[in-house]
Short mmCIF file of C-alpha atoms in Angstrom, two decimals:
data_model
loop_
_atom_site.label_atom_id
_atom_site.label_comp_id
_atom_site.label_asym_id
_atom_site.label_seq_id
_atom_site.Cartn_x
_atom_site.Cartn_y
_atom_site.Cartn_z
CA MET A 1 -6.61 75.48 0.65
CA LYS A 2 -7.94 76.03 3.92
CA ARG A 3 -10.91 73.61 3.41
CA PHE A 4 -8.85 71.32 1.59
CA THR A 5 -6.29 70.99 5.02
CA ILE A 6 -9.08 70.66 6.86
CA VAL A 7 -10.20 67.53 5.02
CA ALA A 8 -7.22 66.19 4.24
CA VAL A 9 -6.87 65.44 8.49
CA ALA A 10 -9.88 64.78 8.69
CA ALA A 11 -9.60 61.87 6.18
CA LEU A 12 -6.32 61.17 8.23
CA LEU A 13 -7.46 60.78 11.50
CA THR A 14 -10.11 58.64 10.43
CA SER A 15 -8.01 56.21 8.22
CA CYS A 16 -5.78 55.94 11.71
CA SER A 17 -8.64 54.98 13.61
CA GLU A 18 -9.61 52.61 11.73
CA ALA A 19 -7.05 50.09 12.85
CA PRO A 20 -6.42 46.68 10.50
CA PRO A 21 -8.25 44.18 10.97
CA PRO A 22 -6.13 41.32 13.42
CA PRO A 23 -4.74 38.47 11.29
CA TYR A 24 -6.46 35.07 11.54
CA VAL A 25 -5.97 32.77 14.16
CA TRP A 26 -5.56 29.06 12.76
CA THR A 27 -6.50 26.42 15.02
CA LEU A 28 -3.31 24.02 14.81
CA PRO A 29 -1.41 21.92 16.99
CA PRO A 30 2.01 22.92 17.26
CA ASP A 31 4.36 23.29 14.27
CA PHE A 32 1.57 22.44 12.04
CA PRO A 33 2.22 23.80 8.45
CA LYS A 34 -0.73 26.72 7.46
CA PRO A 35 -2.87 26.34 4.83
CA THR A 36 -1.67 28.71 1.89
CA VAL A 37 -4.76 31.21 1.37
CA PRO A 38 -5.00 32.92 -1.95
CA THR A 39 -3.40 36.60 -1.91
CA ASP A 40 -6.27 38.31 -3.33
CA ASN A 41 -8.80 36.73 -0.31
CA PRO A 42 -6.68 36.81 3.31
CA MET A 43 -8.68 34.83 5.81
CA SER A 44 -10.51 37.11 8.80
CA GLU A 45 -12.71 35.87 11.59
CA ALA A 46 -15.53 38.50 10.04
CA LYS A 47 -15.76 36.51 6.49
CA VAL A 48 -15.18 32.97 7.81
CA GLN A 49 -18.39 33.62 10.24
CA LEU A 50 -20.65 35.19 7.14
CA GLY A 51 -19.36 32.10 5.25
CA ARG A 52 -20.64 30.21 7.84
CA PHE A 53 -24.22 31.89 7.26
CA LEU A 54 -24.06 32.07 4.02
CA PHE A 55 -23.47 28.10 4.31
CA TYR A 56 -26.50 27.41 5.91
CA ASP A 57 -28.44 29.70 4.20
CA GLN A 58 -31.20 28.36 2.05
CA GLN A 59 -31.60 31.31 0.24
CA LEU A 60 -28.70 31.19 -1.60
CA SER A 61 -30.22 28.43 -4.02
CA GLY A 62 -32.14 29.31 -6.84
CA ASN A 63 -35.46 28.45 -5.42
CA GLY A 64 -34.84 28.95 -2.03
CA GLN A 65 -34.78 24.90 -0.96
CA GLN A 66 -31.19 24.13 -0.21
CA SER A 67 -28.53 25.58 1.11
CA CYS A 68 -24.59 24.03 0.48
CA ALA A 69 -25.15 22.02 4.25
CA SER A 70 -27.98 20.21 2.31
CA CYS A 71 -25.20 18.07 0.98
CA HIS A 72 -22.52 18.60 3.26
CA GLN A 73 -23.66 17.90 6.39
CA GLN A 74 -21.39 18.39 9.82
CA ALA A 75 -22.60 15.14 11.71
CA PHE A 76 -21.39 13.38 8.31
CA ALA A 77 -17.91 15.29 8.16
CA PHE A 78 -19.35 17.44 6.12
CA SER A 79 -20.41 14.77 3.34
CA GLU A 80 -24.23 13.15 3.48
CA PRO A 81 -24.92 9.57 3.73
CA LYS A 82 -26.21 9.15 0.04
CA GLY A 83 -24.79 7.28 -3.05
CA GLY A 84 -25.39 10.59 -4.85
CA SER A 85 -26.65 14.27 -4.21
CA VAL A 86 -29.57 15.41 -5.05
CA GLY A 87 -29.95 19.31 -6.27
CA SER A 88 -32.44 22.14 -5.38
CA THR A 89 -34.58 21.01 -8.28
CA GLY A 90 -34.82 17.14 -7.29
CA GLU A 91 -32.20 16.22 -9.91
CA ILE A 92 -30.26 13.10 -9.03
CA HIS A 93 -26.27 13.28 -9.19
CA ARG A 94 -23.59 10.66 -10.46
CA ARG A 95 -21.29 11.49 -7.43
CA ASN A 96 -21.48 11.76 -3.91
CA ALA A 97 -20.83 14.74 -1.78
CA LEU A 98 -17.07 14.73 -0.87
CA ALA A 99 -16.47 14.77 3.07
CA LEU A 100 -15.03 18.88 3.69
CA VAL A 101 -12.07 18.15 5.82
CA ASN A 102 -9.03 19.95 5.83
CA ILE A 103 -9.98 21.34 2.19
CA ALA A 104 -8.01 24.12 2.82
CA TYR A 105 -4.92 21.65 2.56
CA ASN A 106 -6.37 20.15 -0.47
CA LYS A 107 -4.52 20.96 -3.75
CA THR A 108 -6.92 19.74 -6.04
CA LEU A 109 -10.93 19.44 -5.87
CA THR A 110 -13.47 17.94 -6.62
CA TRP A 111 -13.54 14.43 -7.46
CA ALA A 112 -11.67 14.59 -10.88
CA HIS A 113 -10.35 17.95 -12.14
CA ASP A 114 -6.94 18.74 -12.18
CA GLY A 115 -7.63 22.63 -13.12
CA LEU A 116 -9.70 23.36 -10.20
CA THR A 117 -6.55 24.53 -7.01
CA ASP A 118 -8.37 27.23 -4.99
CA ILE A 119 -12.21 26.81 -3.61
CA GLU A 120 -13.12 30.25 -4.74
CA HIS A 121 -13.52 29.01 -8.39
CA GLN A 122 -14.39 25.37 -7.32
CA LEU A 123 -17.72 27.02 -5.30
CA LEU A 124 -18.77 28.40 -8.92
CA LEU A 125 -19.76 24.62 -9.70
CA PRO A 126 -22.34 24.43 -7.46
CA MET A 127 -23.49 27.64 -7.24
CA PHE A 128 -23.71 28.46 -10.89
CA GLY A 129 -23.74 24.90 -12.85
CA GLU A 130 -26.39 24.00 -14.79
CA GLN A 131 -25.51 19.99 -15.76
CA PRO A 132 -25.84 19.00 -13.00
CA ILE A 133 -28.53 21.96 -10.82
CA GLU A 134 -27.20 21.83 -7.54
CA LEU A 135 -27.69 25.46 -6.20
CA GLY A 136 -28.86 26.70 -9.35
CA ILE A 137 -28.44 30.56 -9.17
CA THR A 138 -28.16 30.67 -12.79
CA GLY A 139 -31.37 32.85 -14.04
CA HIS A 140 -32.23 33.81 -10.35
CA GLU A 141 -29.08 36.01 -9.67
CA ASP A 142 -31.09 39.27 -8.76
CA LYS A 143 -33.81 37.10 -6.34
CA VAL A 144 -30.59 34.95 -4.10
CA LEU A 145 -28.82 38.87 -3.96
CA GLN A 146 -31.80 40.22 -2.68
CA ALA A 147 -32.48 37.57 -0.21
CA LEU A 148 -28.94 37.86 1.23
CA ALA A 149 -29.86 41.93 1.75
CA ARG A 150 -31.86 41.09 4.67
CA GLN A 151 -30.62 40.65 8.34
CA PRO A 152 -28.35 39.94 9.74
CA TYR A 153 -26.40 40.47 6.74
CA PRO A 154 -25.66 43.89 5.88
CA LYS A 155 -23.40 43.90 9.50
CA LEU A 156 -21.94 40.76 8.49
CA PHE A 157 -20.95 41.84 5.07
CA LYS A 158 -19.59 45.21 6.22
CA ALA A 159 -17.78 43.62 9.37
CA ALA A 160 -15.97 41.09 6.27
CA PHE A 161 -15.36 43.49 3.78
CA GLY A 162 -15.50 47.53 5.05
CA ASP A 163 -19.66 47.85 3.25
CA GLU A 164 -22.81 46.59 2.95
CA GLN A 165 -22.42 45.73 -0.77
CA VAL A 166 -23.58 42.53 -1.81
CA ASN A 167 -22.63 40.78 -4.91
CA PHE A 168 -21.34 37.44 -5.77
CA GLN A 169 -17.38 37.89 -5.49
CA ARG A 170 -18.13 38.50 -1.77
CA VAL A 171 -20.35 35.70 -1.40
CA THR A 172 -17.50 33.19 -3.31
CA GLN A 173 -14.81 34.68 -0.75
CA ALA A 174 -16.93 34.06 2.32
CA LEU A 175 -17.77 30.88 1.68
CA ALA A 176 -14.16 29.97 0.49
CA SER A 177 -13.08 31.22 4.03
CA PHE A 178 -15.42 29.08 6.18
CA VAL A 179 -14.60 26.41 4.55
CA ARG A 180 -10.87 26.95 5.11
CA SER A 181 -11.70 27.14 8.23
CA LEU A 182 -13.22 23.41 8.53
CA LEU A 183 -10.16 21.70 10.31
CA SER A 184 -9.71 18.39 11.66
CA LEU A 185 -6.76 17.45 13.76
CA GLN A 186 -7.96 16.12 17.12
CA SER A 187 -8.70 12.27 16.24
CA PRO A 188 -7.30 9.65 18.69
CA PHE A 189 -4.48 9.41 16.03
CA ASP A 190 -3.30 13.00 16.15
CA ARG A 191 -2.84 12.49 19.92
CA TYR A 192 -0.90 9.64 19.57
CA ALA A 193 0.89 10.87 16.38
CA TYR A 194 1.84 14.53 16.83
CA GLN A 195 0.41 15.24 20.72
CA GLY A 196 2.39 12.53 22.38
CA ASP A 197 -0.23 10.57 24.05
CA ASP A 198 0.94 6.69 24.10
CA SER A 199 -2.12 6.27 25.18
CA ALA A 200 -4.57 7.61 22.49
CA LEU A 201 -4.65 3.93 20.48
CA SER A 202 -5.09 0.59 21.64
CA PRO A 203 -2.81 -2.10 20.84
CA GLN A 204 -5.18 -3.24 17.92
CA GLN A 205 -5.45 0.40 16.13
CA ILE A 206 -1.18 0.34 16.46
CA LYS A 207 -0.87 -2.44 14.54
CA GLY A 208 -3.67 -1.55 12.05
CA MET A 209 -1.61 1.75 11.80
CA ASP A 210 1.75 -0.16 11.55
CA LEU A 211 -0.21 -2.25 8.77
CA PHE A 212 -1.63 0.86 6.82
CA PHE A 213 1.96 2.36 6.45
CA SER A 214 3.59 -0.82 5.61
CA GLU A 215 5.07 -1.59 1.93
CA ARG A 216 3.03 -4.71 2.08
CA LEU A 217 -0.58 -2.90 2.09
CA GLU A 218 1.15 0.60 0.40
CA CYS A 219 -2.01 1.94 1.34
CA HIS A 220 -0.27 5.23 2.41
CA HIS A 221 1.43 5.59 -1.03
CA CYS A 222 -2.35 7.47 -2.30
CA HIS A 223 -3.52 8.56 1.10
CA GLY A 224 -0.41 9.63 3.07
CA GLY A 225 0.98 12.64 4.90
CA PHE A 226 -0.83 14.27 8.16
CA ASN A 227 -4.16 14.82 5.73
CA PHE A 228 -4.21 11.07 4.32
CA THR A 229 -4.54 12.00 1.07
CA GLN A 230 -1.93 12.69 -2.04
CA SER A 231 -3.77 15.89 -2.75
CA THR A 232 -1.95 18.51 -0.13
CA SER A 233 0.16 21.29 -0.45
CA HIS A 234 0.63 23.77 2.61
CA GLU A 235 3.30 26.52 3.13
CA LYS A 236 6.26 24.20 3.58
CA GLN A 237 4.69 22.17 0.34
CA PRO A 238 4.02 23.86 -2.66
CA LEU A 239 4.69 20.82 -4.85
CA ASP A 240 1.94 19.64 -7.11
CA ARG A 241 1.46 16.35 -6.66
CA ARG A 242 -1.33 14.20 -9.18
CA PRO A 243 -3.35 12.47 -6.87
CA PHE A 244 -5.62 10.47 -9.61
CA HIS A 245 -6.04 7.07 -9.36
CA ASN A 246 -7.76 4.31 -11.15
CA THR A 247 -8.97 1.68 -8.20
CA GLY A 248 -10.05 -0.91 -11.03
CA LEU A 249 -13.98 -0.01 -9.95
CA TYR A 250 -14.69 -0.71 -12.97
CA PHE A 251 -14.32 -2.40 -17.09
CA SER A 252 -17.54 -2.21 -18.34
CA LYS A 253 -17.78 -4.54 -21.28
CA ARG A 254 -19.94 -1.95 -23.15
CA GLN A 255 -16.82 0.81 -22.73
CA GLN A 256 -13.97 -1.43 -23.39
CA VAL A 257 -12.30 0.44 -26.70
CA ALA A 258 -8.95 1.68 -26.84
CA GLY A 259 -8.24 1.15 -23.05
CA GLU A 260 -11.35 2.31 -22.08
CA GLY A 261 -13.40 0.85 -19.98
CA TYR A 262 -15.25 3.05 -17.15
CA PRO A 263 -19.20 3.50 -17.98
CA ASP A 264 -19.91 7.17 -20.15
CA LYS A 265 -22.18 7.83 -16.82
CA ASP A 266 -18.63 8.75 -15.68
CA ARG A 267 -14.94 8.55 -16.57
CA GLY A 268 -13.47 10.39 -14.10
CA LEU A 269 -10.46 12.93 -14.80
CA ALA A 270 -10.58 11.59 -18.64
CA GLU A 271 -13.65 13.69 -19.11
CA VAL A 272 -11.65 17.03 -18.31
CA THR A 273 -8.03 15.83 -19.78
CA LEU A 274 -9.38 13.84 -23.01
CA ASN A 275 -6.93 11.40 -22.49
CA PRO A 276 -7.65 7.80 -22.35
CA ALA A 277 -4.81 6.84 -19.92
CA ASP A 278 -7.00 9.02 -17.36
CA ASP A 279 -10.03 6.64 -17.73
CA GLY A 280 -11.45 5.73 -14.00
CA ARG A 281 -9.22 8.19 -12.49
CA PHE A 282 -10.66 9.56 -9.48
CA ARG A 283 -8.86 11.67 -6.61
CA ALA A 284 -7.94 10.16 -3.82
CA PRO A 285 -9.74 11.54 -1.14
CA THR A 286 -8.78 12.30 2.74
CA LEU A 287 -9.66 9.64 5.43
CA ARG A 288 -9.90 11.69 8.06
CA ASN A 289 -13.03 11.08 9.72
CA ILE A 290 -12.94 8.40 7.17
CA ALA A 291 -15.83 6.28 9.48
CA LEU A 292 -18.65 9.25 9.06
CA SER A 293 -18.67 9.84 5.05
CA ALA A 294 -20.13 6.38 3.97
CA PRO A 295 -20.84 5.11 1.46
CA TYR A 296 -17.80 5.24 -0.71
CA MET A 297 -16.19 5.62 -4.10
CA HIS A 298 -16.84 8.43 -6.65
CA ASP A 299 -20.60 7.29 -7.04
CA GLY A 300 -20.98 5.70 -3.46
CA SER A 301 -21.38 2.07 -4.50
CA ILE A 302 -19.41 0.52 -1.76
CA ALA A 303 -21.81 1.15 1.41
CA THR A 304 -19.49 0.26 4.31
CA LEU A 305 -15.54 0.35 5.17
CA PRO A 306 -15.63 -3.76 5.64
CA GLU A 307 -16.13 -3.93 1.97
CA VAL A 308 -14.33 -1.00 0.97
CA LEU A 309 -11.71 -3.33 2.42
CA GLN A 310 -12.54 -6.51 0.48
CA PHE A 311 -12.43 -4.48 -2.63
CA TYR A 312 -8.64 -3.56 -2.12
CA MET A 313 -7.93 -7.40 -0.88
CA ASP A 314 -9.27 -8.07 -3.90
CA GLY A 315 -7.58 -5.69 -6.41
CA GLY A 316 -10.45 -4.48 -7.38
CA ARG A 317 -14.24 -5.20 -8.21
CA HIS A 318 -15.85 -7.68 -10.38
CA LEU A 319 -18.91 -7.03 -11.62
CA SER A 320 -21.03 -10.35 -12.94
CA THR A 321 -24.38 -8.50 -13.67
CA GLY A 322 -26.09 -5.52 -14.66
CA PRO A 323 -25.01 -2.68 -16.65
CA TYR A 324 -21.59 -2.21 -15.83
CA GLN A 325 -20.95 -5.83 -15.84
CA GLY A 326 -17.25 -6.79 -16.18
CA ASP A 327 -13.85 -7.32 -14.42
CA GLY A 328 -12.39 -3.67 -13.04
CA ARG A 329 -9.46 -5.54 -11.59
CA ARG A 330 -8.37 -5.80 -15.20
CA HIS A 331 -8.74 -2.47 -16.28
CA PRO A 332 -5.40 -1.62 -18.24
CA GLN A 333 -5.15 1.61 -16.30
CA LYS A 334 -5.75 0.57 -12.78
CA SER A 335 -3.19 1.55 -10.32
CA ALA A 336 0.01 -0.41 -9.49
CA PHE A 337 -0.65 -0.09 -6.02
CA VAL A 338 -4.54 -1.86 -6.42
CA LYS A 339 -2.83 -5.51 -6.36
CA GLY A 340 -5.06 -7.29 -4.00
CA ILE A 341 -3.93 -8.26 -0.68
CA ASP A 342 -4.01 -11.35 1.57
CA LEU A 343 -5.15 -10.18 5.51
CA THR A 344 -6.24 -12.79 8.17
CA PRO A 345 -9.16 -11.54 10.14
CA GLU A 346 -7.37 -10.49 12.83
CA GLU A 347 -5.42 -7.70 10.63
CA GLN A 348 -8.71 -6.67 9.11
CA ALA A 349 -10.02 -5.87 12.53
CA ALA A 350 -6.54 -3.91 13.26
CA LEU A 351 -6.82 -1.81 10.04
CA LEU A 352 -10.63 -1.00 10.65
CA ALA A 353 -10.12 -0.35 14.03
CA PHE A 354 -7.24 2.45 12.93
CA LEU A 355 -9.19 4.11 10.28
CA HIS A 356 -11.74 4.54 13.17
CA SER A 357 -9.18 5.99 15.21
CA LEU A 358 -8.86 8.93 12.62
CA THR A 359 -12.84 9.59 13.81
CA ASP A 360 -12.55 13.57 15.23
CA PRO A 361 -15.28 13.90 17.45
CA THR A 362 -14.81 17.36 18.37
CA PHE A 363 -14.89 17.80 14.59
CA VAL A 364 -18.79 17.04 13.62
CA GLN A 365 -19.74 18.45 17.27
CA ASN A 366 -18.07 22.02 16.90
CA PRO A 367 -20.77 24.85 17.46
CA VAL A 368 -18.16 27.08 15.51
CA PHE A 369 -19.16 24.98 12.33
CA ALA A 370 -22.97 24.41 13.44
CA ASP A 371 -25.80 25.98 11.83
CA PRO A 372 -25.84 29.49 13.24
CA TRP A 373 -29.60 30.20 12.03
CA ARG A 374 -30.90 27.35 14.63
#
């Protein structure tokens, strides 16, 4: 009995001396809503720091040749300047890497999947997926876990989780925490709209902003809100919006059956839902830092922002040659908001100037997000 009392008191004193980690401090402008976070993976600075090391670590791939940062590069708003990403084994992917900008606010993830709603589960695709192979961990799990036991990981795992144990659940939780920390809310537009700096935007950019939010152009219907995408949720906006759209990029003559017309190579959301009405529907990505994340569209098939603008002015794309020949403007599932618009050269320049005002230089230069191995 005496021994039990001594042990119990010692345990109590130990538990009292180990204060809980301080709550995570979001770097948000005043009055901005906080992102929603899974209850089983609360944010902590220690998990963010561990996730940062993992994000840049090539040993997280099966062959030690690639990291998350290989396809999500800070200089390009955590996207990459390629039409299709290349996996760790050299496999060329059919889609380009989405920019990791304010992902903490995303309601859905990836280009076309309405069932992926949290980062922890989405991360399993690049880590363990085999079609296509990205990081290629499948079949190399023990090797990867062994690599993650080297320095400085023991102290990082202990700080994040209380002990040095390495497992893939903790890896995904830490990576998800780091990705959630990648917030970009300091563009000239933010200073103008949310910080009261009337000089942050030029008259030309203000004109472009007025055009962007006008019913004439209707850009804001798919790229609205503070994150410039329908795929947004936060502590004050839990509603689920369906942010997938067919923009008239393709209507391949070879595939025109039963209202479908996107190439078999990538039919978008229809591959998940098996619903022909979802043919060619892809998620409307955020336009924050859009000037840094070329090329554009899910397959990187449009090279520049002026070309993207021309695409929407045309109401879609007509390909007169090539394997995907056809008139995307005539696709029966094309969004009603992509109807073609007439813009003067002056208006085009103003709209492009506004899109450039969404670039946040502090985001792509922030050392807190940079490679800690260098």
